[in-house]
Amino acid sequence: MFALSLKYLWGIYYDRQADPTSDKPLPPGNMGWPLLGETVHFVIKGCKFYTEKMVKYGKIYKTHIMGKPSIRVMAAENVKKILIGENVLVQTSWPTTLRKLFVRDRSLSAQTGDDHRTRKVTISKVLGPENLSYMVPEFQKVIRECIENWCNQDQVFGSFICRQMTYRLTNEVIVGVDINDTQSIQILPYFETMIDNAFSIPIKCPGLAFKQAVHAKDKIIVAIKELIAQSNNNSSSDVNCVLDVLRNLRDADSLTDDDMVDLLLELMFAGHHTTASVCCSLLLHLGQSPEVLEKIREELLENEILDPTANLTFEQINKLPYIDNVFKEILLVKPPVGGAFRKALKTFEVGGYQIPKDWTVIYSIRETHNISPMFENPHKFNPERWNGERLKSADLRFHYIPFGLGARSCPGEQFAKLTVKIFLVEMARRCNWKLHNKNPDIDLLPSPYPKDKLPVSFTKLEIK
C-alpha cells in the first residue's frame, strides 16, 4: 500500500510540472514508479513498450524512462514541429546510458548549434557523393570477397555476416584501413555486447548490463587506437577518409586525441550497425520475395551490368530506379533507427498538448511510417509502391523520415545508400540464398535484427 501511495505521489508530482503559462494539458500517460519511472518495463519489453503505449494513449503520450520525464511523439503532423524546430524549440539530448557509451562530449551527436553545423559539414564532405564515388571499387572488392566466403560455407548467420561486411566497409571509409576477417571477428562481439546493453539502467555494478557495455566499450577504444596507428594516411589525392579530416582538426588544435577517438567510436558504431541492419533486412525480405530479386536482375540485364565480373561506377549505381525503390522500401518497413531524442528548450505545443521546458522529446520514425496515410499496408514489403507519383511529391516529406530531416539528419545517408545498393547489385548477380526460417521474430531495439540471427545458406549463381 505504501509503494502504491509513493507511485501515486510520483505521478502527481509530474502532473504539477506542467507549465502554467500554457493552456494545453500534458499528454496522457503513466510516469511509473519513483526514480525508476517505467525504465524497467521499457528494458524488458523493448519496442513492445512503445506499441502498447501508442494503442492505449494515442500518437502523443508521456512516460518516464532512462531517468527523464519524456514525451513520445509520432505521425507526420506532429513530428514536423520537432524536426523543423531544431535549436529553437528542441535540442539534441541523449539518455545517460547512450551518452556514456556512444555520445561523448565531443562526438558529432553531442554537438549543438554552430559547432554541430561546422563539424557536420566537414565530415559530410568525406561521406558525401563526390568522395564516396572514388570508393566504389573498394566497396565492390570487400562485398565480393564476403559473398564468395558465404557461398563456401554450409550455413551462416545473416545478422553476423552483415555486421562483419559493413564493419570492414566502415573502417575503409572512416579510418582508411581494410581490416581482415580475423580482426573483425575479434572486435565485433564487443560492439554487439555494447549495443545489446545500450538501453539498460546506467549503474556500473558487476554483472549488470551497463557494466558489461562499458567493459566492451573500453575494448573497442583500444581497438580503435590500434587502427589509428595502423593507418598510414597514404590515401590518394582524390580519396579522403574521416580520420584524415579529424587529423587536420587535431593539428589545428580544435580536437584532442581523445576527442578524435570519441568521434571515431560514434561513427563506426552508426556506420556499421545500422547499415548492417538494412542489409540483413534485405536478406530476409528478398528471401521471402524472390520475385523482387528477379526484377532486380532484369534491371541489371537491361543496363548491361548483370555480368558478375563487370565493375560498377557511381553513375551506373544511381541510374537503377528499381534498386532505388527497393532501398527506399526497406527503410520504410524496417527503418534501422526507430526514433531520436531531443530536449525541449522551452515549453511548446504539439497536437493539442504541451511539452514542458527541459522534458525529453522522443520523436518516432518507425510508428510515423506505420501510421502514415501515405502508405497502404506499410508493413508489407512492396517496392512497386514507389512507382506512383503520390510518393514522389513534397507531401511525403514528414511521412518518410528514415534518416531524420533538417539540421540533424544523418550525415552517413550517402554512405548507407551506396553500401546497400552495391550490396544489392552484387548479391543479385553472384548468388542465391535460402532462409532456414522465413518468418523469424524480430528484435526492433536498437535496430531491427532477427532473434534467431537469420540462419541462411548461399549458393554461387552461374549467370549465362
XYZ file of C-alpha atoms in Angstrom, residues 20-289:
270
model
C 1.057 27.097 -16.104
C 1.649 29.618 -18.909
C 0.286 27.078 -21.412
C -3.436 26.433 -21.664
C -2.770 22.949 -23.064
C -2.662 19.837 -20.846
C 0.154 17.353 -20.553
C -0.311 14.319 -22.794
C -1.905 11.204 -21.275
C 0.410 8.557 -19.921
C 1.979 6.947 -16.875
C 5.125 8.080 -15.067
C 5.742 4.700 -13.439
C 7.488 4.327 -10.091
C 9.568 6.853 -8.122
C 13.074 7.305 -9.563
C 12.803 4.260 -11.843
C 9.822 5.566 -13.762
C 8.936 2.976 -16.416
C 12.541 2.168 -17.319
C 12.372 -1.438 -16.099
C 9.260 -2.083 -18.201
C 10.984 -0.466 -21.186
C 14.159 -2.545 -20.815
C 12.161 -5.785 -20.510
C 9.617 -5.127 -23.259
C 11.724 -3.192 -25.757
C 9.660 -1.839 -28.662
C 6.529 -3.567 -27.366
C 6.597 -0.908 -24.657
C 6.109 1.810 -27.284
C 3.481 -0.169 -29.197
C 1.373 -0.797 -26.109
C 1.586 2.870 -25.126
C 0.505 4.007 -28.592
C -2.508 1.677 -28.548
C -3.511 2.891 -25.092
C -2.768 6.628 -25.315
C -2.510 7.556 -28.993
C 0.053 9.480 -31.036
C 1.427 11.597 -28.162
C 1.945 10.334 -24.626
C 4.095 10.923 -21.568
C 6.270 8.448 -19.719
C 9.410 8.416 -17.568
C 12.275 6.333 -18.970
C 16.063 6.384 -18.817
C 15.886 8.788 -15.870
C 13.940 11.537 -17.676
C 10.309 12.670 -17.940
C 9.651 12.058 -21.616
C 7.013 12.649 -24.261
C 6.894 10.378 -27.310
C 5.581 11.975 -30.485
C 4.580 10.258 -33.726
C 2.746 10.991 -37.005
C 3.895 13.437 -39.675
C 1.771 16.351 -38.484
C 3.353 16.088 -35.023
C 6.993 15.201 -35.751
C 7.146 18.052 -38.279
C 7.219 20.608 -35.470
C 10.069 18.754 -33.759
C 12.142 18.392 -36.918
C 11.847 21.996 -38.070
C 12.227 23.308 -34.523
C 15.858 22.240 -34.065
C 17.820 24.788 -31.967
C 14.644 26.846 -31.486
C 12.166 24.515 -29.776
C 14.359 21.474 -29.205
C 17.985 20.454 -28.996
C 19.683 17.088 -29.209
C 19.741 15.188 -25.935
C 20.636 11.608 -25.096
C 19.735 9.222 -22.253
C 22.502 8.717 -19.723
C 23.345 5.192 -20.909
C 23.703 6.142 -24.562
C 25.618 9.297 -23.700
C 28.188 7.382 -21.660
C 28.600 4.668 -24.276
C 28.317 6.338 -27.673
C 27.755 10.064 -27.428
C 30.779 11.562 -25.712
C 31.188 15.300 -25.151
C 32.995 15.947 -28.450
C 31.183 13.419 -30.636
C 29.120 14.736 -33.527
C 25.789 13.801 -31.945
C 26.624 15.738 -28.787
C 27.408 18.981 -30.614
C 24.767 21.693 -30.949
C 24.287 24.921 -32.872
C 27.208 26.263 -34.898
C 29.643 23.666 -33.504
C 27.464 20.842 -34.812
C 26.848 22.577 -38.139
C 30.561 23.144 -38.791
C 31.607 19.633 -37.756
C 28.804 18.001 -39.746
C 29.661 19.929 -42.918
C 33.294 18.859 -42.611
C 32.536 15.176 -42.061
C 29.732 15.151 -44.641
C 32.250 16.073 -47.334
C 34.049 12.793 -46.687
C 30.771 10.856 -46.519
C 29.290 12.699 -49.496
C 28.817 11.514 -53.096
C 31.959 13.102 -54.546
C 34.374 11.370 -52.194
C 32.404 8.117 -51.985
C 32.293 7.819 -55.775
C 36.030 7.052 -55.747
C 35.464 4.251 -53.231
C 33.130 2.151 -55.403
C 35.923 -0.273 -56.485
C 36.962 -0.871 -52.875
C 33.353 -1.361 -51.778
C 32.879 -3.875 -54.602
C 36.052 -5.716 -53.629
C 35.008 -6.126 -49.987
C 31.410 -7.140 -50.786
C 32.543 -9.636 -53.449
C 35.008 -11.226 -51.034
C 32.293 -11.533 -48.405
C 29.791 -13.152 -50.789
C 32.434 -15.598 -52.038
C 33.153 -16.571 -48.441
C 29.448 -17.054 -47.629
C 28.980 -19.298 -50.666
C 31.811 -21.536 -49.455
C 30.089 -22.270 -46.129
C 27.161 -24.597 -45.463
C 25.347 -22.083 -43.275
C 25.995 -18.605 -41.930
C 24.053 -16.209 -39.725
C 22.763 -13.200 -41.635
C 22.962 -10.780 -38.742
C 26.642 -11.541 -38.110
C 27.867 -11.645 -41.712
C 26.183 -8.321 -42.492
C 27.810 -6.718 -39.463
C 31.166 -8.163 -40.449
C 30.845 -6.838 -44.007
C 29.711 -3.338 -43.053
C 32.335 -3.128 -40.319
C 35.030 -3.700 -42.947
C 33.481 -1.051 -45.213
C 33.107 1.407 -42.353
C 36.763 1.012 -41.446
C 37.718 1.726 -45.058
C 35.702 4.955 -45.164
C 36.340 6.177 -41.634
C 39.868 5.012 -40.797
C 41.221 4.249 -44.272
C 42.128 0.673 -43.326
C 40.712 -2.511 -44.865
C 40.784 -4.970 -41.981
C 40.650 -8.727 -42.447
C 38.000 -11.150 -41.202
C 40.130 -12.185 -38.221
C 40.330 -8.600 -36.980
C 36.605 -8.035 -37.424
C 35.721 -11.282 -35.627
C 37.834 -10.144 -32.684
C 36.139 -6.759 -32.278
C 32.531 -7.342 -33.398
C 31.467 -9.268 -30.255
C 32.382 -6.202 -28.193
C 30.238 -3.982 -30.394
C 27.408 -6.496 -30.042
C 27.718 -6.539 -26.250
C 27.739 -2.754 -26.085
C 24.757 -2.414 -28.427
C 22.688 -5.174 -26.799
C 23.071 -3.492 -23.409
C 22.734 0.097 -24.601
C 19.206 0.538 -23.244
C 19.885 -0.510 -19.674
C 19.853 1.056 -16.227
C 23.097 3.121 -16.020
C 24.562 1.504 -12.902
C 28.116 0.135 -13.126
C 27.791 -2.856 -10.802
C 29.461 -6.190 -11.616
C 27.118 -8.479 -13.511
C 24.734 -5.738 -14.590
C 24.159 -4.988 -18.271
C 25.584 -1.471 -18.174
C 28.843 -2.674 -16.609
C 29.218 -5.206 -19.435
C 28.560 -2.483 -22.013
C 31.204 -0.181 -20.502
C 33.764 -3.014 -20.456
C 33.030 -3.741 -24.129
C 33.362 -0.056 -24.996
C 36.802 0.066 -23.356
C 37.926 -2.874 -25.515
C 36.615 -1.133 -28.645
C 38.504 2.058 -27.805
C 41.738 0.053 -27.556
C 40.996 -1.449 -30.987
C 40.260 1.993 -32.472
C 43.591 3.311 -31.221
C 45.304 0.340 -32.862
C 43.504 1.087 -36.141
C 44.617 4.713 -35.967
C 48.197 3.541 -35.525
C 47.764 1.075 -38.399
C 46.519 3.765 -40.757
C 49.487 5.236 -42.605
C 47.444 8.129 -44.001
C 48.552 7.314 -47.541
C 45.187 7.980 -49.177
C 45.264 9.202 -52.762
C 44.680 12.857 -53.514
C 41.151 12.008 -54.658
C 40.064 9.952 -51.667
C 39.937 11.011 -48.046
C 38.816 9.080 -45.005
C 37.213 10.621 -41.931
C 40.421 10.081 -39.980
C 42.245 12.404 -42.406
C 39.744 15.149 -41.605
C 39.991 14.574 -37.865
C 43.787 14.696 -38.011
C 43.565 18.085 -39.689
C 41.215 19.310 -36.959
C 43.557 17.967 -34.301
C 46.529 19.688 -35.911
C 44.509 22.921 -35.876
C 44.106 22.476 -32.084
C 40.326 22.068 -32.274
C 40.475 18.378 -31.316
C 42.433 16.292 -28.833
C 43.403 12.667 -29.450
C 40.650 11.542 -27.049
C 38.104 13.687 -28.907
C 39.174 12.023 -32.136
C 38.681 8.547 -30.658
C 35.216 9.523 -29.376
C 34.180 10.691 -32.836
C 35.514 7.551 -34.498
C 33.695 5.334 -31.986
C 30.410 7.101 -32.712
C 30.817 6.988 -36.487
C 31.987 3.371 -36.558
C 29.001 2.290 -34.477
C 26.489 4.236 -36.535
C 28.141 3.332 -39.823
C 28.308 -0.424 -39.420
C 25.436 -1.361 -37.088
C 22.566 0.463 -38.765
C 23.740 -0.269 -42.316
C 24.166 -3.937 -41.405
C 20.596 -3.943 -40.111
C 19.374 -2.731 -43.519
C 21.414 -5.394 -45.354
C 20.173 -8.127 -43.015
C 16.570 -6.977 -43.502
C 17.113 -7.185 -47.261
C 18.401 -10.754 -46.952
C 15.187 -11.594 -45.128
C 12.704 -9.766 -47.358
C 14.318 -10.760 -50.655
C 14.439 -14.346 -49.391
C 10.711 -14.082 -48.725
C 10.043 -12.327 -52.063
